[in-house]
Coordinates of C-alpha atoms and ligand atoms in Angstrom, one line a residue:
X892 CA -7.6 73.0 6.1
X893 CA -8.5 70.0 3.4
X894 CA -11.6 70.6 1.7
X895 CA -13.1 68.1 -0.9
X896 CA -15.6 69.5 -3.5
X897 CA -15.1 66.0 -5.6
X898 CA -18.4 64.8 -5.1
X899 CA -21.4 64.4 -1.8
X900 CA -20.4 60.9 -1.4
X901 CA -17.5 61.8 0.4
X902 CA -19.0 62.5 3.6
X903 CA -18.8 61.1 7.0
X904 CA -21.6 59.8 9.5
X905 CA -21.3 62.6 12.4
X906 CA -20.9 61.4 15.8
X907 CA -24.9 61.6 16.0
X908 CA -25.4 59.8 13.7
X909 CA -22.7 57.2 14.6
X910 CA -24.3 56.7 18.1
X911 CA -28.0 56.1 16.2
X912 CA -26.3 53.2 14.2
X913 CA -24.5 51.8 17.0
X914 CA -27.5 51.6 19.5
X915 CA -30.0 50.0 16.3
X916 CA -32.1 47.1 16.6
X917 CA -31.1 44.6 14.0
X918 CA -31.9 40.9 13.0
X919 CA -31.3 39.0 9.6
X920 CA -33.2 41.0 6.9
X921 CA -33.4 38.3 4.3
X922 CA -35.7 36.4 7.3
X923 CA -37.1 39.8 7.4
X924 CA -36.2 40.1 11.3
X925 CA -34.1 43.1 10.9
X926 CA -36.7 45.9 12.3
X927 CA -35.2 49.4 11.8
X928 CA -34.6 48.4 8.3
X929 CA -38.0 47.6 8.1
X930 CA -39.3 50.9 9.7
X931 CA -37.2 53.0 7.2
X932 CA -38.7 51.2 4.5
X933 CA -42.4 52.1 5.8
X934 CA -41.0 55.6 6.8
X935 CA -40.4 56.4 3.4
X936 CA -42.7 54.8 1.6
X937 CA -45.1 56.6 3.8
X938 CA -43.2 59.7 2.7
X939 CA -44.1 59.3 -0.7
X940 CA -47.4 57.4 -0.5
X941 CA -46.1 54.7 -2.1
X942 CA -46.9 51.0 -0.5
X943 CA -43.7 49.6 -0.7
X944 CA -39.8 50.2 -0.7
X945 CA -36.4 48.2 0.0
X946 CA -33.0 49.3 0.7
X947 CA -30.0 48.8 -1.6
X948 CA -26.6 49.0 -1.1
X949 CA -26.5 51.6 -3.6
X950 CA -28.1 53.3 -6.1
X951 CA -27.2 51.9 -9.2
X952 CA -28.3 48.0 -7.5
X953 CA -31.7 50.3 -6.8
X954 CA -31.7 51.5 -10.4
X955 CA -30.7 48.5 -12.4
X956 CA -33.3 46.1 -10.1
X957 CA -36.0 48.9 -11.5
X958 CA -35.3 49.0 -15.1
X959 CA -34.9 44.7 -15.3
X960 CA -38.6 44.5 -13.2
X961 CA -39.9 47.0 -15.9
X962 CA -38.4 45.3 -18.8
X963 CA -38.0 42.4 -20.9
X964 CA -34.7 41.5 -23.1
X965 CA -34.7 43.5 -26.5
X966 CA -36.7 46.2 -25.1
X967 CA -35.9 49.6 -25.2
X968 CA -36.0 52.4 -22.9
X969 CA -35.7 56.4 -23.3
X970 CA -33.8 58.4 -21.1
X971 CA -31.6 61.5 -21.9
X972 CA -28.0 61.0 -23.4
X973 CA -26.8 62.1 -20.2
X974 CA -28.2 60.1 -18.3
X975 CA -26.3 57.8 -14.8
X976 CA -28.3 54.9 -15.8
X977 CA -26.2 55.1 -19.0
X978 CA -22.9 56.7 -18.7
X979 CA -22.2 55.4 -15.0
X980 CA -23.4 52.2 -14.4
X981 CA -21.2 50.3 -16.7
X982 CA -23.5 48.9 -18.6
X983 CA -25.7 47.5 -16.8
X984 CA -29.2 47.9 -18.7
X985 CA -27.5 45.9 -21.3
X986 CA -25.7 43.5 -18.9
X987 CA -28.7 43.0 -16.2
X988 CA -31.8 43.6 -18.4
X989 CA -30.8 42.7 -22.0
X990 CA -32.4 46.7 -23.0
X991 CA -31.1 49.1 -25.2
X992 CA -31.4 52.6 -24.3
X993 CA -32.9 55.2 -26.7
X994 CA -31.5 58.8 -25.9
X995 CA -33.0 61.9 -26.2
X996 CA -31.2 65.3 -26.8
X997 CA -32.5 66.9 -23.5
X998 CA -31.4 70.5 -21.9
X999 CA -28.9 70.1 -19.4
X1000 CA -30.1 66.3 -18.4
X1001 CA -33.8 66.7 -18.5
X1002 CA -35.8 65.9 -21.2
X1003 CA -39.8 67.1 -21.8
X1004 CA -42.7 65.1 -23.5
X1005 CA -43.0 65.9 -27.1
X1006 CA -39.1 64.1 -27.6
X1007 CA -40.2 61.4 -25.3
X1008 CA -43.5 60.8 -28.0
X1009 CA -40.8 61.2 -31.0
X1010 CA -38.9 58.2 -30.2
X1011 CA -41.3 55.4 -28.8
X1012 CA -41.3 52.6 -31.5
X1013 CA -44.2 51.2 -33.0
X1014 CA -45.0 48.1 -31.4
X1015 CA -46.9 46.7 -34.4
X1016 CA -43.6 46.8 -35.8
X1017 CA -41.6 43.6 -35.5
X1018 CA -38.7 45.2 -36.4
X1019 CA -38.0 47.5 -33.7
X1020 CA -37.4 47.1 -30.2
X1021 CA -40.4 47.2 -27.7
X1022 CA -40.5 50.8 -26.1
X1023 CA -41.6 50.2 -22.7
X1024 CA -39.9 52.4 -19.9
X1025 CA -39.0 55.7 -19.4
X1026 CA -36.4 56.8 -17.3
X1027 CA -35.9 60.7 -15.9
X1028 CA -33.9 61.9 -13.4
X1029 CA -33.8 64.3 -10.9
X1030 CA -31.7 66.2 -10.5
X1031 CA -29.8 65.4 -13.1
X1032 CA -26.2 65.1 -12.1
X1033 CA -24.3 65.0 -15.5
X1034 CA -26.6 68.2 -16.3
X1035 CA -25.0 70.4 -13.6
X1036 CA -27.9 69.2 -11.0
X1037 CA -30.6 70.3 -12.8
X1038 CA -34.5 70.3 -11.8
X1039 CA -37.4 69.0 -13.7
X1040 CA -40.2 71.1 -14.2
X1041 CA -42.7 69.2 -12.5
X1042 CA -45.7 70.1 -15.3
X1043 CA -43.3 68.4 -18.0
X1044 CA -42.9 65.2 -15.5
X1045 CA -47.2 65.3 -15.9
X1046 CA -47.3 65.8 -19.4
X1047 CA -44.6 62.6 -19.9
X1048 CA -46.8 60.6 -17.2
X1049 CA -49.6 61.5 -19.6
X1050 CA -47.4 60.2 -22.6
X1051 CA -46.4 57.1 -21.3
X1052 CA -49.9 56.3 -20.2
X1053 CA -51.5 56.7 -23.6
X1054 CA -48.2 54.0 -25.0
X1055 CA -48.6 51.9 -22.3
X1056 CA -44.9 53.0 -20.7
X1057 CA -43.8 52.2 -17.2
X1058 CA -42.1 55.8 -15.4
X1059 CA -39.4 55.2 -13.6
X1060 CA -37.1 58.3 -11.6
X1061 CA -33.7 58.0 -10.6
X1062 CA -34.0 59.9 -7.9
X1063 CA -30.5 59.4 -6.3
X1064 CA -30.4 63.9 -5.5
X1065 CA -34.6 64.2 -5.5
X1066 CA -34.0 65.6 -2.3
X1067 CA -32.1 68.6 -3.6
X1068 CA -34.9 69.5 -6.6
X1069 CA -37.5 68.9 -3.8
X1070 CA -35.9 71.7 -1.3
X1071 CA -34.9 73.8 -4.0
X1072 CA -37.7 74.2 -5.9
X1073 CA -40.2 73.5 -3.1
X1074 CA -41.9 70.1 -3.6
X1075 CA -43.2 67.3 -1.7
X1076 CA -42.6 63.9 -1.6
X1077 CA -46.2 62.5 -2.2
X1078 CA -46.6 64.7 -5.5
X1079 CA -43.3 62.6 -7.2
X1080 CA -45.0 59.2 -5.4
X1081 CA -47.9 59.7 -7.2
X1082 CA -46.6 60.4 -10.8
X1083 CA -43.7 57.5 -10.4
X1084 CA -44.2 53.8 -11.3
X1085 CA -40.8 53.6 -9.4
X1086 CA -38.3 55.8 -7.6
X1087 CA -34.7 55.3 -6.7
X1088 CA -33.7 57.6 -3.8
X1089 CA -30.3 57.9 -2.3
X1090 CA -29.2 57.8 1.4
X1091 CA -25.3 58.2 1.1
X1092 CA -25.2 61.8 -1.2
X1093 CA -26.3 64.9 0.1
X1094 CA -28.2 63.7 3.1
X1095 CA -24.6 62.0 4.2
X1096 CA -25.7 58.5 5.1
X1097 CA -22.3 55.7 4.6
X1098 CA -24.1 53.5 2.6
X1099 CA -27.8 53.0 0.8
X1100 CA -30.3 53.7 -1.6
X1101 CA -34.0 53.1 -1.9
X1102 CA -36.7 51.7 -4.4
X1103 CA -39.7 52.8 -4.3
X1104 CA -42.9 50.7 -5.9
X1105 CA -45.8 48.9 -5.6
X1106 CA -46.3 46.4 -2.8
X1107 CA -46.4 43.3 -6.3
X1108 CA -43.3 45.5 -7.7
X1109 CA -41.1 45.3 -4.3
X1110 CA -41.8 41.7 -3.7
X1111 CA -40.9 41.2 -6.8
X1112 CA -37.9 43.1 -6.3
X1113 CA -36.7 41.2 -3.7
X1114 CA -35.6 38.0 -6.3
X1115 CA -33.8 40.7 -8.4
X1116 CA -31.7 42.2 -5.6
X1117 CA -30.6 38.6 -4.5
X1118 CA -29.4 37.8 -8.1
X1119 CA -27.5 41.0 -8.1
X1120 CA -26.3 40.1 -4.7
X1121 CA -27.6 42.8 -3.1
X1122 CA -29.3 40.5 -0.2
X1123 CA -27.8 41.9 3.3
X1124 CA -28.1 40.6 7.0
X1125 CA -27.7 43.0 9.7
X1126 CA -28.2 45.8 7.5
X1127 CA -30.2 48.1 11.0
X1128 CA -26.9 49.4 11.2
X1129 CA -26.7 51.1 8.3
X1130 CA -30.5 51.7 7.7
X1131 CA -30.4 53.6 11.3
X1132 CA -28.4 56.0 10.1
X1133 CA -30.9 56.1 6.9
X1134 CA -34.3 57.2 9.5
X1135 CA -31.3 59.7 11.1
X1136 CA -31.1 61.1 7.8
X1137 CA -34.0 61.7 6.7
X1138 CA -35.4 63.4 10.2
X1139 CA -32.2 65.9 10.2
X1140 CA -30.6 66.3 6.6
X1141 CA -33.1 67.1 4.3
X1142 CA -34.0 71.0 5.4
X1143 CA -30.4 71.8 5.4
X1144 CA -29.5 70.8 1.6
X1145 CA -30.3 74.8 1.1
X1146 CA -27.3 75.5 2.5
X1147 CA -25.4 73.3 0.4
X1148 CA -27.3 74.8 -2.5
X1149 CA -27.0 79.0 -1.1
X1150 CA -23.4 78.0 -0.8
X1151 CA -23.3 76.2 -4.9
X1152 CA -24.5 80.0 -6.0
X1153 CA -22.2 81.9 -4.1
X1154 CA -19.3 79.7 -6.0
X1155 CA -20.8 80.0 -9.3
X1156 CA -20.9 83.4 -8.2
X1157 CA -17.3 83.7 -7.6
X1158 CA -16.2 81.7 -10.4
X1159 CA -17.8 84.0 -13.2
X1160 CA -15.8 86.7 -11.9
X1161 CA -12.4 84.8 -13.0
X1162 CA -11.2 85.9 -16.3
X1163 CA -10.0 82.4 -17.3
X1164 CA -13.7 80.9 -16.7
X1165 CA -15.4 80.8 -19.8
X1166 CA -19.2 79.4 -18.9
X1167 CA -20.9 77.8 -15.7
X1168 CA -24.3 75.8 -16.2
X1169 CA -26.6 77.6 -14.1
X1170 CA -26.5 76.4 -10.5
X1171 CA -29.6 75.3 -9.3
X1172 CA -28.6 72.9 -6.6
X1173 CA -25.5 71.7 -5.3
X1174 CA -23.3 70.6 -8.5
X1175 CA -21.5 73.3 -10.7
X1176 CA -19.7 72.7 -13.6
X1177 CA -17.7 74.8 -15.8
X1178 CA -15.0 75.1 -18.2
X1179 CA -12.3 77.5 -18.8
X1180 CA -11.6 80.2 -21.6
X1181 CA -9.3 78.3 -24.4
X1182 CA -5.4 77.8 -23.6
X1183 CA -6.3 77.0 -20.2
X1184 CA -5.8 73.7 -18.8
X1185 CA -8.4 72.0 -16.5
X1186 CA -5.5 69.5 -15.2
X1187 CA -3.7 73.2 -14.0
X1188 CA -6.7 74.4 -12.5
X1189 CA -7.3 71.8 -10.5
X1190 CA -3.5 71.2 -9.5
X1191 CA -3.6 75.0 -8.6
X1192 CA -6.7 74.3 -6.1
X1193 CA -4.8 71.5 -5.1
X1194 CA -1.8 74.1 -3.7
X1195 CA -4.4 75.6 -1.5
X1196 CA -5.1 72.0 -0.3
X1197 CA -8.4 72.2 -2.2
X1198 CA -10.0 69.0 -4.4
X1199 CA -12.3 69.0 -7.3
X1200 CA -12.6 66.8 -10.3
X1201 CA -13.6 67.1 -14.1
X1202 CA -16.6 66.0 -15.4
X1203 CA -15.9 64.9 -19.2
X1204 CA -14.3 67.9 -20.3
X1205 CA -15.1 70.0 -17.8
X1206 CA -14.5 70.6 -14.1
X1207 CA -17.1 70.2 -11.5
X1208 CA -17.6 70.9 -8.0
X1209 CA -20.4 69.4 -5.3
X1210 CA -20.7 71.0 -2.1
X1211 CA -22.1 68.8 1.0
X1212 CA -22.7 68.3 4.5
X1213 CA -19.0 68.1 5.4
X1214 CA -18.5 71.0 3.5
X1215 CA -18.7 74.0 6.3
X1216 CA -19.1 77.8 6.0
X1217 CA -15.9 78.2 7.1
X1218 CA -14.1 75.6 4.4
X1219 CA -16.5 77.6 2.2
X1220 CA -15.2 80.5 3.1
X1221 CA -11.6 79.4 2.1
X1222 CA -12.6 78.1 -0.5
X1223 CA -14.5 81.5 -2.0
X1224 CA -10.8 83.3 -0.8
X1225 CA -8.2 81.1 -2.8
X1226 CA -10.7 80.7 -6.0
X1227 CA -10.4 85.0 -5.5
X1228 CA -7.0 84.7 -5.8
X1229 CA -6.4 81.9 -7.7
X1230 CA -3.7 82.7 -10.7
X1231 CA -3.5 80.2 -14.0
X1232 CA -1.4 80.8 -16.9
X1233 CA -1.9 79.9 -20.3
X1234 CA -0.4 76.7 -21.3
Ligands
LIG1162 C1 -24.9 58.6 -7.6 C2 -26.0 58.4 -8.5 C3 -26.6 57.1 -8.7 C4 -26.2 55.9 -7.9 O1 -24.9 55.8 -7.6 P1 -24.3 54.7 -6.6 O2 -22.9 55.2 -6.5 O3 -24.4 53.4 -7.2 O4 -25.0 54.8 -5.3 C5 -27.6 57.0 -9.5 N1 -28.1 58.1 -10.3 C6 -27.5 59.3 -10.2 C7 -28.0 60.4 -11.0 C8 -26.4 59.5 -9.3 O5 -25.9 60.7 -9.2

């Protein structure tokens, strides 16, 4: 048995969902002709009351088009120094939208109100950069998959309305921290000035993400996604599998998340793990008691035909739709027995 805890893009369309894509109506979306990408759009829009949405080809093209309609060049924008809009998107604020990011010292990837008021700029100052968005996400990935408190996201919206600040979420897992804590779709549409939602992590679409706006904001959008080259044809084939998704997928992420605990569980019972950042979804990340290697660790999961991968400098694990109860089962036996020596 191979089982890949690396990340929850690795899965695979099932043969379901295969036979959705294949049978899909399609046309060329940049004439707008392509109709099932056009009804997931109003799907999920409709999901989150919002008026408008487009599909990306991924989530940082969803991301990056959101943060260069929000911004101008020299602007700033806060976010939390963990953030995937600054670690693992290469760059791109500063390459697409000319903005600097401002970073708060959040807990675990989330970051509440009061530090968001610190660090806005004056704008009657000349001097500084123009604070004008703010970016949370949820979950936050780098964080160890960690939910917002949804009366913090208020009391930010509240912030950035009083300094004139645009709210954007990168929501790429929102649909883990709504199933796990119980929350609904409309609530986030209402708070958000935009939201980036992804169809290719846990709810194990191939390809896509979505933007989430205004009807002026996603026709606007559509100029910015060209320029990136994000423009597709035919795309009913992969947006399909997209309305698949989110009919069947999203109820079953508390599995993925029951099965998260039950690892964390069994990885603070190992001598050589030092600390695990509490599980509240699907990601765990830990690190191991001093004079033990993560590179061994890993090779010895490896042994048992087993993948994870760091994270930094320490090790992480993300559990998915291809990963079944009985790989998880496996999985909870080897880590058991698992032996490591001190280097
Ligand atoms: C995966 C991810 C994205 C988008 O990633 P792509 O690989 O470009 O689709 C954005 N934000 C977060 C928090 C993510 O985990």
């Amino acid at each position: 048995m191979k089982v890949n805890l690396v990340s929850d893009t690795i899965t695979k369309p099932t043969a379901e969902m295969l036979k959705v894509m294949m049978d899909a109506k399609v046309g060329d979306d940049m004439y707008r002709e392509d109709e099932t990408t056009i009804a997931l759009e109003q799907k999920i829009a409709g999901m989150f009351g919002m008026e408008a949405a487009m599909f990306f080809p991924s989530g940082t093209m969803a991301n990056q088009t959101g943060i260069k309609l929000h911004t101008q060049p020299g602007d700033q924008l806060i976010c939390d120094k963990d953030a995937h809009i600054f670690h693992y998107e290469s760059g791109g604020v500063s390459f697409n939208s000319g903005v600097s990011c401002r970073m708060v010292d959040g807990d675990r990837g989330t970051i509440k109100a009061h530090q968001v008021a610190e660090v806005i700029n004056d704008p009657n100052s000349f001097h500084s950069p123009m604070t004008t968005l703010v970016s949370l996400e949820n979950t936050a990935n780098k964080g160890g998959g960690t939910c917002y408190d949804f009366q913090e996201i208020l009391k930010i919206r509240e912030v950035c309305d009083s300094h004139n600040l645009k709210l954007h979420l990168d929501g790429a897992r929102l649909w883990n921290a709504l199933v796990a804590k119980g929350e609904s779709t409309t609530q986030y549409g209402e708070v958000f000035d935009s939201i980036s939602v992804c169809l290719s992590k846990g709810l194990g679409c191939p390809v896509g993400s979505v933007l989430l706006g205004t009807e002026e904001f996603i026709n606007r959008a559509y100029r910015v996604r060209k320029i990136l080259g994000g423009a597709m044809r035919q795309i009913g084939y992969l947006t399909s599998a997209g309305i698949y998704a989110l009919d069947n997928n999203i109820a079953r992420l508390s599995e993925d998340h029951r099965r998260a605990k039950e690892l964390e569980a069994t990885l603070a019972s190992l001598p050589f793990v030092k600390s695990i950042t509490p599980v509240e979804t699907n990601i765990i990340i830990f690190d191991l008691e001093e004079g033990y290697s993560n590179t061994a660790f890993i090779e010895a999961l490896k042994g048992y035909n087993i993948f994870i991968s760091p994270m930094g400098a320490k090790l992480r694990m993300v559990t998915h739709l291809d990963y079944t109860q009985e790989m998880h089962e496996y999985v909870l036996d080897c880590l058991a027995k698992l032996e490591l020596v001190t280097q």
